[in-house]
Tab-separated table of C-alpha atoms and ligand atoms in Angstrom:
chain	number	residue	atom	x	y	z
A	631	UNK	CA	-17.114	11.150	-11.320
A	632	UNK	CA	-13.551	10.203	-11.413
A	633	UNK	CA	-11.903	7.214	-12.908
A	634	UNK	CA	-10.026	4.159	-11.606
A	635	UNK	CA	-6.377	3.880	-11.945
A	636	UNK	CA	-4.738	0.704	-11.701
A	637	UNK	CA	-1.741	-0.824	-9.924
A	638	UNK	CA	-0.313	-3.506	-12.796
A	639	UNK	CA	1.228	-7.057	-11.565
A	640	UNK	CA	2.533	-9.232	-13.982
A	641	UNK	CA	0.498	-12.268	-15.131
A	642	UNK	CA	1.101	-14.080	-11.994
A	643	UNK	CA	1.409	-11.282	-9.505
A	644	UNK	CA	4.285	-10.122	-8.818
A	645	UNK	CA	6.099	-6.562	-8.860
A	646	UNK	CA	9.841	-7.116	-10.168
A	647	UNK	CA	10.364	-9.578	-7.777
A	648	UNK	CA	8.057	-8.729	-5.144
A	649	UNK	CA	4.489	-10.225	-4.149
A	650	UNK	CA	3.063	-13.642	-5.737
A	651	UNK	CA	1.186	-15.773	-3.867
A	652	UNK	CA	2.184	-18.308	-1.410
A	653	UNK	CA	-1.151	-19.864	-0.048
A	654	UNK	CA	-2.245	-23.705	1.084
A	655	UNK	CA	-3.846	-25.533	-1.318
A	656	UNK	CA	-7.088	-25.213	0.265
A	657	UNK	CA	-7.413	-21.727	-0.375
A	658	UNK	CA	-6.544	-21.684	-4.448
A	659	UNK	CA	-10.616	-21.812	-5.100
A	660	UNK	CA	-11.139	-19.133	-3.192
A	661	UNK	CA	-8.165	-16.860	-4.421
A	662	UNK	CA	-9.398	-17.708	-8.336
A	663	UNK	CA	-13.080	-16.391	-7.198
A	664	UNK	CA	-11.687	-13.088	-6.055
A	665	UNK	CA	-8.973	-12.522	-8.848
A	666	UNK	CA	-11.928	-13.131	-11.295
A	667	UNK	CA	-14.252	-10.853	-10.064
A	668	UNK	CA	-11.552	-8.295	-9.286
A	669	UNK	CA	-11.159	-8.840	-13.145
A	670	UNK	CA	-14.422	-8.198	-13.911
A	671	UNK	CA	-14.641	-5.138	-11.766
A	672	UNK	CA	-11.358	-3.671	-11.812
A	673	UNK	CA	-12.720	-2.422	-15.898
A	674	UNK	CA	-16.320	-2.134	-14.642
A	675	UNK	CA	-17.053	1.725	-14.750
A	676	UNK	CA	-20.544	0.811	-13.422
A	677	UNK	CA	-18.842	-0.792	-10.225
A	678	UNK	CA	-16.594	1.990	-10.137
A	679	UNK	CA	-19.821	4.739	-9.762
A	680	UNK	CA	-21.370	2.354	-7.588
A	681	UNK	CA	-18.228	2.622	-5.243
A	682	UNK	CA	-17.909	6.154	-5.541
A	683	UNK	CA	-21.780	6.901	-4.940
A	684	UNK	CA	-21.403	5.162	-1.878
A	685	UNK	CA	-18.389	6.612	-0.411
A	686	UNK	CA	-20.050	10.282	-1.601
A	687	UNK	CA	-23.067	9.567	0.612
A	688	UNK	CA	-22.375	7.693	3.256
A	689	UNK	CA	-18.423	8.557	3.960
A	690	UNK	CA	-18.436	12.179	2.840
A	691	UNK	CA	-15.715	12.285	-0.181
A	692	UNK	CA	-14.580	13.412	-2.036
A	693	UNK	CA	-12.319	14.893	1.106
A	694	UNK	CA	-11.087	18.507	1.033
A	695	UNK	CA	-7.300	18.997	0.150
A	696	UNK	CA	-6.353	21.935	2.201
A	697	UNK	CA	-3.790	24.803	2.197
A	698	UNK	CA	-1.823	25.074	5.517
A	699	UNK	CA	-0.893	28.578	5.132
A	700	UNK	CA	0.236	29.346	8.371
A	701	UNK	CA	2.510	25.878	8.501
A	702	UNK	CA	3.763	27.653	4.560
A	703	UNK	CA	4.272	30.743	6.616
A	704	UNK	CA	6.322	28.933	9.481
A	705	UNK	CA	8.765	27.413	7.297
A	706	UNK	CA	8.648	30.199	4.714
A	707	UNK	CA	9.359	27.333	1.696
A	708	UNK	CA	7.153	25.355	-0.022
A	709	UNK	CA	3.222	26.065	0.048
A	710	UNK	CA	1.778	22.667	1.778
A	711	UNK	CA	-1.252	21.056	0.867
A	712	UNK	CA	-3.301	18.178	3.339
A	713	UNK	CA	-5.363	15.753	1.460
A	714	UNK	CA	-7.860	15.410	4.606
A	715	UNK	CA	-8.215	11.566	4.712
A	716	UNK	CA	-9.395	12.091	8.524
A	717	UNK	CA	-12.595	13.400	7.028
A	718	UNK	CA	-13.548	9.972	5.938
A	719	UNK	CA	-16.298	7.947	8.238
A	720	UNK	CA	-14.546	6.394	10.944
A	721	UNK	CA	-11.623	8.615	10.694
A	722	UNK	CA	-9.418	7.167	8.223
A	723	UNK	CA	-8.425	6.073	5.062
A	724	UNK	CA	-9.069	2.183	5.852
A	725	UNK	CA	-13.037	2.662	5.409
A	726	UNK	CA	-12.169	3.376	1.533
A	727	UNK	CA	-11.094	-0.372	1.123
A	728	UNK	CA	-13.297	-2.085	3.603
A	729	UNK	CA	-16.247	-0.330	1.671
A	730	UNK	CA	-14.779	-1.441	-1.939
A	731	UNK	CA	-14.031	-5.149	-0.493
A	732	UNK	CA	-17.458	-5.360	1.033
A	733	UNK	CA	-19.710	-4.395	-2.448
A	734	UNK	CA	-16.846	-6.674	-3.513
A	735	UNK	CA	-18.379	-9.608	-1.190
A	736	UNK	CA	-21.714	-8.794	-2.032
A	737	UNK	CA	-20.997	-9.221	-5.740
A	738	UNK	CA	-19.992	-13.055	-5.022
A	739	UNK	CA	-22.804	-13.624	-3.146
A	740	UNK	CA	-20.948	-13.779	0.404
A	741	UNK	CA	-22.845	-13.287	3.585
A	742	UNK	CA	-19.906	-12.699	5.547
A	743	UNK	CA	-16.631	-10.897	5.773
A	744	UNK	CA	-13.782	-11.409	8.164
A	745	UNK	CA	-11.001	-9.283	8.986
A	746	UNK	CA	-7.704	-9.393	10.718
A	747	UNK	CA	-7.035	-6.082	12.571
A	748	UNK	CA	-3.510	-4.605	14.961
A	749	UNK	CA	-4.986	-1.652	16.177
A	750	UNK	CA	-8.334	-1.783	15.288
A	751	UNK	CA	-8.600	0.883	12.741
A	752	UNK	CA	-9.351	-1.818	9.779
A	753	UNK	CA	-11.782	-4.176	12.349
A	754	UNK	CA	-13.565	-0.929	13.270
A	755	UNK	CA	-13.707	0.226	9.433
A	756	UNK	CA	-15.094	-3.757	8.559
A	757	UNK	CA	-17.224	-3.838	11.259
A	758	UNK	CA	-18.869	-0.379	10.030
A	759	UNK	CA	-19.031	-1.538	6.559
A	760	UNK	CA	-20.668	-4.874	7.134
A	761	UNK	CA	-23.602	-3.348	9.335
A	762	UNK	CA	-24.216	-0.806	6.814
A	763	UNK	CA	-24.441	-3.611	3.953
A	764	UNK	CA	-26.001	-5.817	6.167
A	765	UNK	CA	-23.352	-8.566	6.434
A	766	UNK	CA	-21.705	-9.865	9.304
A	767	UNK	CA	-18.517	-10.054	10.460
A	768	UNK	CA	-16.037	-11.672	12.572
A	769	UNK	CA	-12.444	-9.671	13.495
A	770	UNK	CA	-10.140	-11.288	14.612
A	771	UNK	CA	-7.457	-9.301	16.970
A	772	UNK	CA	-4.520	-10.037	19.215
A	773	UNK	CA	-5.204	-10.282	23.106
A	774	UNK	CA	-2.603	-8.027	23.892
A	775	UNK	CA	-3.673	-5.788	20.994
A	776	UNK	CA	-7.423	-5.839	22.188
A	777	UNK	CA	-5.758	-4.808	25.834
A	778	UNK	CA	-3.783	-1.616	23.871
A	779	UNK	CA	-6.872	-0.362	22.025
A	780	UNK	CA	-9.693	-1.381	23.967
A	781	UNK	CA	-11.994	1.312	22.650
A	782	UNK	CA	-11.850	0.358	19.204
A	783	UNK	CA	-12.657	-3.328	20.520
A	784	UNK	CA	-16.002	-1.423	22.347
A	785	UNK	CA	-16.754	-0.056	18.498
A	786	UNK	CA	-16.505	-2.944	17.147
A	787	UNK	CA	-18.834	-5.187	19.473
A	788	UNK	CA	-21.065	-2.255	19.343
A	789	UNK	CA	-21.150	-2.108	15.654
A	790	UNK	CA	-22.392	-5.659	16.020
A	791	UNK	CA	-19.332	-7.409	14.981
A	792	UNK	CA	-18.111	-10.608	16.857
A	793	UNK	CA	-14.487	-9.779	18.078
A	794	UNK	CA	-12.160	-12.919	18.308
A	795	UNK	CA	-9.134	-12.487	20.687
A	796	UNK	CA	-6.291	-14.456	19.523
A	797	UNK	CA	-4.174	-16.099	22.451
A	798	UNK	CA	-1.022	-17.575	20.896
A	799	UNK	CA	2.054	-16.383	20.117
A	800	UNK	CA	3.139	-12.385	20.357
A	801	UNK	CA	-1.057	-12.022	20.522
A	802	UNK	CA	-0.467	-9.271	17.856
A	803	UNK	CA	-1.221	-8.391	14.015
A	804	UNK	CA	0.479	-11.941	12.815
A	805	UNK	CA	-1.137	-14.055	14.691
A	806	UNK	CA	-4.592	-12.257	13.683
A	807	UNK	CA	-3.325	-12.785	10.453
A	808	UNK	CA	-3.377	-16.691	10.569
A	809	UNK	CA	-6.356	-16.960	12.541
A	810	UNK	CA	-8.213	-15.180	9.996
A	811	UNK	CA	-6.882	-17.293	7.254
A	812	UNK	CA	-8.037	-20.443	9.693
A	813	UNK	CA	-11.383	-19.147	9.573
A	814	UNK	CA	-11.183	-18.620	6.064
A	815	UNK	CA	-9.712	-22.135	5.043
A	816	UNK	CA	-13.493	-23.611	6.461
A	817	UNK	CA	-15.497	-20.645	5.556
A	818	UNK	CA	-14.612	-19.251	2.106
A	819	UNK	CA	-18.095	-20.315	0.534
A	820	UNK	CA	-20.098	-17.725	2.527
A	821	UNK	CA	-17.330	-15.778	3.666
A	822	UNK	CA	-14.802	-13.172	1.978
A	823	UNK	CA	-11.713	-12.173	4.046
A	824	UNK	CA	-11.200	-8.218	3.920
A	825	UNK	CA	-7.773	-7.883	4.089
A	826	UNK	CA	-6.794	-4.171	5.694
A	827	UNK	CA	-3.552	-3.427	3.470
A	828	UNK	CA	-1.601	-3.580	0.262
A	829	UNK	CA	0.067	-6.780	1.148
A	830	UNK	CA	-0.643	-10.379	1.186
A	831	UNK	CA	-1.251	-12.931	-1.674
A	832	UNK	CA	-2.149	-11.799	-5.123
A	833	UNK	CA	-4.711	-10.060	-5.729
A	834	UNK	CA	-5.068	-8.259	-2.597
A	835	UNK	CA	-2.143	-6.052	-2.700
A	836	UNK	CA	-3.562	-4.970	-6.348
A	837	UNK	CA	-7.067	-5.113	-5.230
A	838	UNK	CA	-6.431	-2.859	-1.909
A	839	UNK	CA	-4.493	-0.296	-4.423
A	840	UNK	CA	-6.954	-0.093	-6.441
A	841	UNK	CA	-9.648	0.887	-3.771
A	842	UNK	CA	-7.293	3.266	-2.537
A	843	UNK	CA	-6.584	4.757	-5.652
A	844	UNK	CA	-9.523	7.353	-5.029
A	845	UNK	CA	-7.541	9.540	-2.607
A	846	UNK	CA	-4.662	10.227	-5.390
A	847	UNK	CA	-7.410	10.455	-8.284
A	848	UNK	CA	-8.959	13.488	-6.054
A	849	UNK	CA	-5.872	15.259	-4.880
A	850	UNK	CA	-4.667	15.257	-8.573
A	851	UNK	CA	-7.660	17.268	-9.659
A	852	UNK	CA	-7.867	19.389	-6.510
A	853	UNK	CA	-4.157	20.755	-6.806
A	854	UNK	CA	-4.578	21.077	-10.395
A	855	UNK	CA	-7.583	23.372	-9.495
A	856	UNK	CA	-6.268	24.947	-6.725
A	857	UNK	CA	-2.348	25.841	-8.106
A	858	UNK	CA	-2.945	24.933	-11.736
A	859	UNK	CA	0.033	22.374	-11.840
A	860	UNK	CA	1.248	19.104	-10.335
A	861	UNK	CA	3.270	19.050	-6.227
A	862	UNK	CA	6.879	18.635	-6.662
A	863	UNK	CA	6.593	16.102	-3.687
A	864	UNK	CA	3.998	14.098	-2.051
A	865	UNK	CA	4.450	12.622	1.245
A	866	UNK	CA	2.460	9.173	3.045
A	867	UNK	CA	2.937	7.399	6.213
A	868	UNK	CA	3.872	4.120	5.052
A	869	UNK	CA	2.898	0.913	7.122
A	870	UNK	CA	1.189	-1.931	5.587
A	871	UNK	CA	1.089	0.396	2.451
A	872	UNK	CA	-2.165	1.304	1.768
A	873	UNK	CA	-2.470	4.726	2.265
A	874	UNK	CA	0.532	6.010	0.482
A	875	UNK	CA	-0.469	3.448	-2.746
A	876	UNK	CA	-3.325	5.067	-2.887
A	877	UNK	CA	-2.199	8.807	-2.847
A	878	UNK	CA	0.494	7.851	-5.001
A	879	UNK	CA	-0.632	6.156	-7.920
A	880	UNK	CA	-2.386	9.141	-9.873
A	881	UNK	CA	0.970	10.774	-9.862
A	882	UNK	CA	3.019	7.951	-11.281
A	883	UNK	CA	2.862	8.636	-15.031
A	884	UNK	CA	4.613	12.511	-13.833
A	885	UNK	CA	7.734	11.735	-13.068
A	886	UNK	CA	8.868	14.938	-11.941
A	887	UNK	CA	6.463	14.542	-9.059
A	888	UNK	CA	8.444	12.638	-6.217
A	889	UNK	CA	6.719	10.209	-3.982
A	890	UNK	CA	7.612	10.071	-0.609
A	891	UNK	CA	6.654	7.033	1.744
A	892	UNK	CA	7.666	7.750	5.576
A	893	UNK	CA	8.676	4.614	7.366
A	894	UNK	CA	7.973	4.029	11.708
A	895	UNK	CA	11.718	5.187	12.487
A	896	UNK	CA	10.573	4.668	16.150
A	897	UNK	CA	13.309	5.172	18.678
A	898	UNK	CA	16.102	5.625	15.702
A	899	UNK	CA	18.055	2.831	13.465
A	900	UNK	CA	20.687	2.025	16.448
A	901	UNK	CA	18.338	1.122	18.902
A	902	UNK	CA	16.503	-1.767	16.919
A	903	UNK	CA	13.246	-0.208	17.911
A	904	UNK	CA	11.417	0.250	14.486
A	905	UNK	CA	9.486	-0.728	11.735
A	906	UNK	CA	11.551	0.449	9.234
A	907	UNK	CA	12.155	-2.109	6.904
A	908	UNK	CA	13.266	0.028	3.709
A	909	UNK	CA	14.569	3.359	4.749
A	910	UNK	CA	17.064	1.469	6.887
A	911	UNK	CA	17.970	-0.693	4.442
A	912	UNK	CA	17.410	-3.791	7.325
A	913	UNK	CA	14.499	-5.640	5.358
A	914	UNK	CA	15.282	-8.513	3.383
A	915	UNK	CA	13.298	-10.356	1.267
A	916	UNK	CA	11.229	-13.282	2.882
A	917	UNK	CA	8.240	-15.458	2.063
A	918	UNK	CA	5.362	-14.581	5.006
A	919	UNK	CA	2.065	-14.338	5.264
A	920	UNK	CA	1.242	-15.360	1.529
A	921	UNK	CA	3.546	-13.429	-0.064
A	922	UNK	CA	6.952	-12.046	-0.820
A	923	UNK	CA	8.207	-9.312	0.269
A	924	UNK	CA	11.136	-7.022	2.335
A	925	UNK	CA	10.648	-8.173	5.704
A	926	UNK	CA	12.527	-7.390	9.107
A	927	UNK	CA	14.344	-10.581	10.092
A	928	UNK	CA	16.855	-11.721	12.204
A	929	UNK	CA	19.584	-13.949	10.537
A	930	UNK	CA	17.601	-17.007	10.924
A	931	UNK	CA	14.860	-15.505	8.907
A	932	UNK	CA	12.951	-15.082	12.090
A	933	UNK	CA	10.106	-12.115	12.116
A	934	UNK	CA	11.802	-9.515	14.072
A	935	UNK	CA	9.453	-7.456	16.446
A	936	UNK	CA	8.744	-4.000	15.262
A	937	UNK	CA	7.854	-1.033	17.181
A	938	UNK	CA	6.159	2.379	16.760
A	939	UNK	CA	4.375	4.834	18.631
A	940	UNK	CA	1.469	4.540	15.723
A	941	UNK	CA	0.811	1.223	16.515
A	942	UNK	CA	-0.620	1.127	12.103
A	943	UNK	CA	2.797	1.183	11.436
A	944	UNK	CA	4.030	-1.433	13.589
A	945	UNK	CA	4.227	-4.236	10.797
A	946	UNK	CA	6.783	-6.106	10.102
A	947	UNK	CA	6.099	-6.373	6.122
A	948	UNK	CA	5.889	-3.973	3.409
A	949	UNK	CA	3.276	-3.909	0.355
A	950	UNK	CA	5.575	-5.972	-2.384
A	951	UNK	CA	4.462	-2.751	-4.535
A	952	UNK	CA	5.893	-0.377	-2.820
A	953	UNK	CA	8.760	-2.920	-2.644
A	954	UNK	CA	9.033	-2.764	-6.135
A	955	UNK	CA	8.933	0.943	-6.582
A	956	UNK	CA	11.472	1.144	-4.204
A	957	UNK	CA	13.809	-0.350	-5.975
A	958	UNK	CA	13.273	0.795	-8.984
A	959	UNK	CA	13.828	4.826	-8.054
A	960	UNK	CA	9.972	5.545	-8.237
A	961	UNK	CA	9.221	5.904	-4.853
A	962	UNK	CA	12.134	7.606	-2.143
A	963	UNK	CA	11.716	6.173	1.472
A	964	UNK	CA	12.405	8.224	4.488
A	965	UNK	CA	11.789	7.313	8.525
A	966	UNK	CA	10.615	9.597	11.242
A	967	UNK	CA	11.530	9.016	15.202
A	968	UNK	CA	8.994	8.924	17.570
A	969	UNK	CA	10.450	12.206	18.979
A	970	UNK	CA	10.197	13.983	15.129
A	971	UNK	CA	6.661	13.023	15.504
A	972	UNK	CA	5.683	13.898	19.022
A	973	UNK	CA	6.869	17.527	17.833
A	974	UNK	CA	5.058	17.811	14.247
A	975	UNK	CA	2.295	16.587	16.131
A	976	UNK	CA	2.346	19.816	18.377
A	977	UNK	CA	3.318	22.039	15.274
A	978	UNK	CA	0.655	20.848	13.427
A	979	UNK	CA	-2.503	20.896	15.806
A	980	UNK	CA	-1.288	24.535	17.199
A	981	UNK	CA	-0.443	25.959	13.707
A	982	UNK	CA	-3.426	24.476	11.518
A	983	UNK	CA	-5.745	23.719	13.828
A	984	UNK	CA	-5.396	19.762	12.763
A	985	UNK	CA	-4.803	16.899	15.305
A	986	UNK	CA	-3.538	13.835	12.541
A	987	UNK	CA	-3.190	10.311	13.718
A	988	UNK	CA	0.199	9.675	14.982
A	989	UNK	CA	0.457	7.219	11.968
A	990	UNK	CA	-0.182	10.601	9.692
A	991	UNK	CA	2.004	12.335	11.606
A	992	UNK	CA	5.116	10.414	10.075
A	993	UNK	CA	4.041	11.916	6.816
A	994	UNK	CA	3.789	15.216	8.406
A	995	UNK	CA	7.158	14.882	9.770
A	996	UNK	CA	8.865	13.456	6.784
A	997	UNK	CA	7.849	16.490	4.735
A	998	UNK	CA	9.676	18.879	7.655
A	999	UNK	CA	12.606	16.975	7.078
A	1000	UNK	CA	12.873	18.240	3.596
A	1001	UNK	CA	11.516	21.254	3.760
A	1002	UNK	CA	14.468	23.602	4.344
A	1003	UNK	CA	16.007	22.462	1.181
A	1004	UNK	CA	12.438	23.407	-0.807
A	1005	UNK	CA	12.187	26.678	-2.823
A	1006	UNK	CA	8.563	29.373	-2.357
A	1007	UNK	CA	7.893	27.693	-5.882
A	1008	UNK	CA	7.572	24.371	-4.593
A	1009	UNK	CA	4.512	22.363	-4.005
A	1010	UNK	CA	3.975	19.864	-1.328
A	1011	UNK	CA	0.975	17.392	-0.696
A	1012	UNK	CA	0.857	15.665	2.976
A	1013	UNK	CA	-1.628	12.622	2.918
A	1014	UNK	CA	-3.294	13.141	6.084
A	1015	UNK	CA	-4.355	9.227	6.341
A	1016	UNK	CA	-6.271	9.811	9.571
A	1017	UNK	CA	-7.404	11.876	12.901
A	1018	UNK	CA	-5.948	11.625	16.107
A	1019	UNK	CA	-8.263	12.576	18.133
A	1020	UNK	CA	-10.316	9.222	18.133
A	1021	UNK	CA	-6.923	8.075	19.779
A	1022	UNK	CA	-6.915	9.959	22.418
A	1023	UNK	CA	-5.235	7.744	24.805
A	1024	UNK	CA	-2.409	6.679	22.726
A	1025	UNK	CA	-1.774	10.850	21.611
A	1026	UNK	CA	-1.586	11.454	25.616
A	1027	UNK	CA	0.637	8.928	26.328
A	1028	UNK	CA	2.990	9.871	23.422
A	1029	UNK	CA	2.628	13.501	24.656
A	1030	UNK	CA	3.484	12.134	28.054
A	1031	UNK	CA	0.597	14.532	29.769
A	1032	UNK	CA	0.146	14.276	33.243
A	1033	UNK	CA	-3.279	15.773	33.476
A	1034	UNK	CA	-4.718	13.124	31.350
A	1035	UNK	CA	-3.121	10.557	33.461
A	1036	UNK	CA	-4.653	12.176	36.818
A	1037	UNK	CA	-7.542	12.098	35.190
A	1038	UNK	CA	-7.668	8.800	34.234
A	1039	UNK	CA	-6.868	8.480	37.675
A	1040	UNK	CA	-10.342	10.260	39.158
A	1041	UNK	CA	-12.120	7.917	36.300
A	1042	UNK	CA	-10.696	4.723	38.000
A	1043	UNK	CA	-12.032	5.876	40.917
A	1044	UNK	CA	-15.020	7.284	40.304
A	1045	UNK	CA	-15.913	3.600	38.973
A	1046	UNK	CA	-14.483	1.488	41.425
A	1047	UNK	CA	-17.061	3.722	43.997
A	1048	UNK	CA	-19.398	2.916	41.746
A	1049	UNK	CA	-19.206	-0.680	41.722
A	1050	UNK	CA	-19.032	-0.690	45.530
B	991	LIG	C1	-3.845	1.735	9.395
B	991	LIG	C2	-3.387	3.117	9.261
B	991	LIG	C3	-2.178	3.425	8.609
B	991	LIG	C4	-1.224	2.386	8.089
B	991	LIG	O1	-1.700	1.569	7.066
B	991	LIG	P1	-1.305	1.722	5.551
B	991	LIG	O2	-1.853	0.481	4.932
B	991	LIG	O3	0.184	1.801	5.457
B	991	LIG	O4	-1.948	2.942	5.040
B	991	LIG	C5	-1.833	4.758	8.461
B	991	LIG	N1	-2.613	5.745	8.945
B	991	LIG	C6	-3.770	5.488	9.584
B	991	LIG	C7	-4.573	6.625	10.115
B	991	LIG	C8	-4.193	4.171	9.764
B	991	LIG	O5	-5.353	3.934	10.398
């Protein structure tokens, strides 16, 4: 079994000057219950089997790392590796945490978890994890969210989880944000909140790391099996953070192995239509959401609205640890344009046989970016955070195919007939 690696705040919780924790009054109980027991489990090797049993059995890790030969052969550079997060149940990387935070909840004697979800991904993931454990849950998701990902919001209600739509403000990721922490404020006895990425107060960003942490611990081993030495680069689609923590971590003690996190560069820095708050040098630091961190804000220190074709990496904050890595040389951001991504996309599913999640596909398309300047010698590792195809609607519309639309056509049909 492998072992844990950990992320390390200072004392209080912060990363150089990133992260802390910013959080009403009502809510300090509650945060000193978690960071003890994260304590307690963080240096638990029995928790840490426990966790890993689990995710063996019922989520089918450790996942593969695979060799894209005939994406090596294409470029004719650097051999490229996948760690195959897809392969995860659900289809992600986000069941990895929700599974650790849920054992997590059971531990304190909660009967309930709540979650705050954009696209769904994380409630679906929470929602899975609390019927397997037997807990329930409440998600809490932005109207016009719930309208953009509808099936997820079918999973969810079907997984038995009660799905709150939020009405106020943009009816998006914040706004789930502080309706969970409502809930939370007159819940927190019973109920744990299962927070989806490396941000927010202390401990989660170190807590959400640390679940994470299992992807990196694996890929380490596998490409030291595989090639018999370390990647000269590893790639992650970088949103909340999660993902790309957890690849990342088992490689910081090498530093010869660069870390690469790949920011939503959505329709390009000029057009203001992003979510790029480091690459593009436009985040500055803010307090928000229980933290602090480099956020995208207008001069008034108003959120800015962010945009992305992955609608993961449509947030408007950035884990304070990767933050902090940033800015001290360990980690090298990068962005990727919608229109980079629509076309790894199409490389990638015709040349490996792979369809990533568009959020993925940043990574993907990050790593082409590079790749001319790599030498036959060089080793890359893409964190393949999730599968596409469970997003079929939002892949089609990025693709802009018109058979899928006529189709959806004949479907609207067919059911309006039907309801005749
Ligand atoms: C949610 C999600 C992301 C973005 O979240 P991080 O916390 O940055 O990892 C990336 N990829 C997939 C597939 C996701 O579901």
């Amino acid at each position: 079994m492998p072992t844990a690696v950990n992320a390390s705040a200072s004392e209080n919780g912060y990363y150089g000057d990133y992260g802390g924790s910013f959080i009403p009054e009502i809510l300090v109980p509650a945060f000193e219950e978690i960071s003890k027991h994260f304590e307690e489990i963080r240096h638990d090797e029995t928790f840490w089997q426990q966790y890993c049993a689990l995710l063996t059995d019922y989520s089918g890790r450790p996942t593969p790392l695979t060799y894209a030969g005939r994406l090596t052969e294409h470029y004719g550079r650097a051999k490229i590796y996948i760690k195959r997060e897809d392969l995860n149940h659900t289809g992600a990387h986000k069941l990895n945490n929700a599974l650790g935070q849920a054992l997590l909840a059971k531990r304190m004697g909660k009967t309930r978890i709540i979650a705050e979800t954009g696209a769904g991904q994380h409630g679906v993931a929470t929602a899975t994890v609390a019927a397997k454990l037997g807990l329930s849950a409440t998600i809490y998701m932005g109207r016009e969210d719930m309208e953009r990902q509808y099936s997820n919001v079918f999973w969810m209600r079907r997984l038995g989880a009660e799905v709150v739509a939020v009405d106020y403000g943009s009816q998006t990721l914040k706004d789930a944000i502080n309706e969970t922490l409502r809930d939370w404020v007159s819940s927190f006895e019973t109920t744990h909140y299962v927070l989806g990425t490396a941000s927010g107060a202390h401990p989660f960003p170190a807590m959400v790391a640390f679940f994470q942490s299992i992807i990196g611990i694996e890929a380490k081993e596998q490409i030291m099996r595989a090639v018999g030495r370390l990647p000269n680069k590893v790639y992650a689609c970088v949103g909340g953070g999660s993902n790309a923590l957890g690849v990342f971590q088992a490689f910081y003690p090498h530093d010869e192995v660069q870390l690469v996190g790949v920011e939503a560069g959505g329709q390009g820095k000029e057009s203001g239509n992003h979510a790029t708050r480091i690459a593009y040098g436009e985040g500055k630091m803010g307090v928000a959401q229980g933290y602090k961190t480099l956020f995208l804000q207008d001069n008034d220190g108003q959120m800015k609205d962010t945009y992305s074709i992955a609608a993961g990496l449509d947030y408007v904050g950035v884990s304070p640890i990767l933050a902090d890595l940033s800015e001290r040389g360990r980690v090298r951001f990068a962005a990727a344009t919608d229109l980079e991504v629509i076309d790894a996309l199409e490389l990638v599913m015709k040349m490996e046989g792979l369809i990533p999640a568009l959020e993925s596909t940043h990574a993907f398309a990050g790593a082409f970016q590079d790749i001319a300047e790599s030498s036959k010698s060089d080793i890359y590792i893409i964190n393949m955070s999730g599968r596409g195809d469970k997003d079929i609607f939002n892949i089609a519309e990025g693709l802009q195919d018109e058979e899928w639309r006529s189709f959806i056509h004949r479907k609207n049909k067919q059911f309006e007939n039907q309801a005749r």
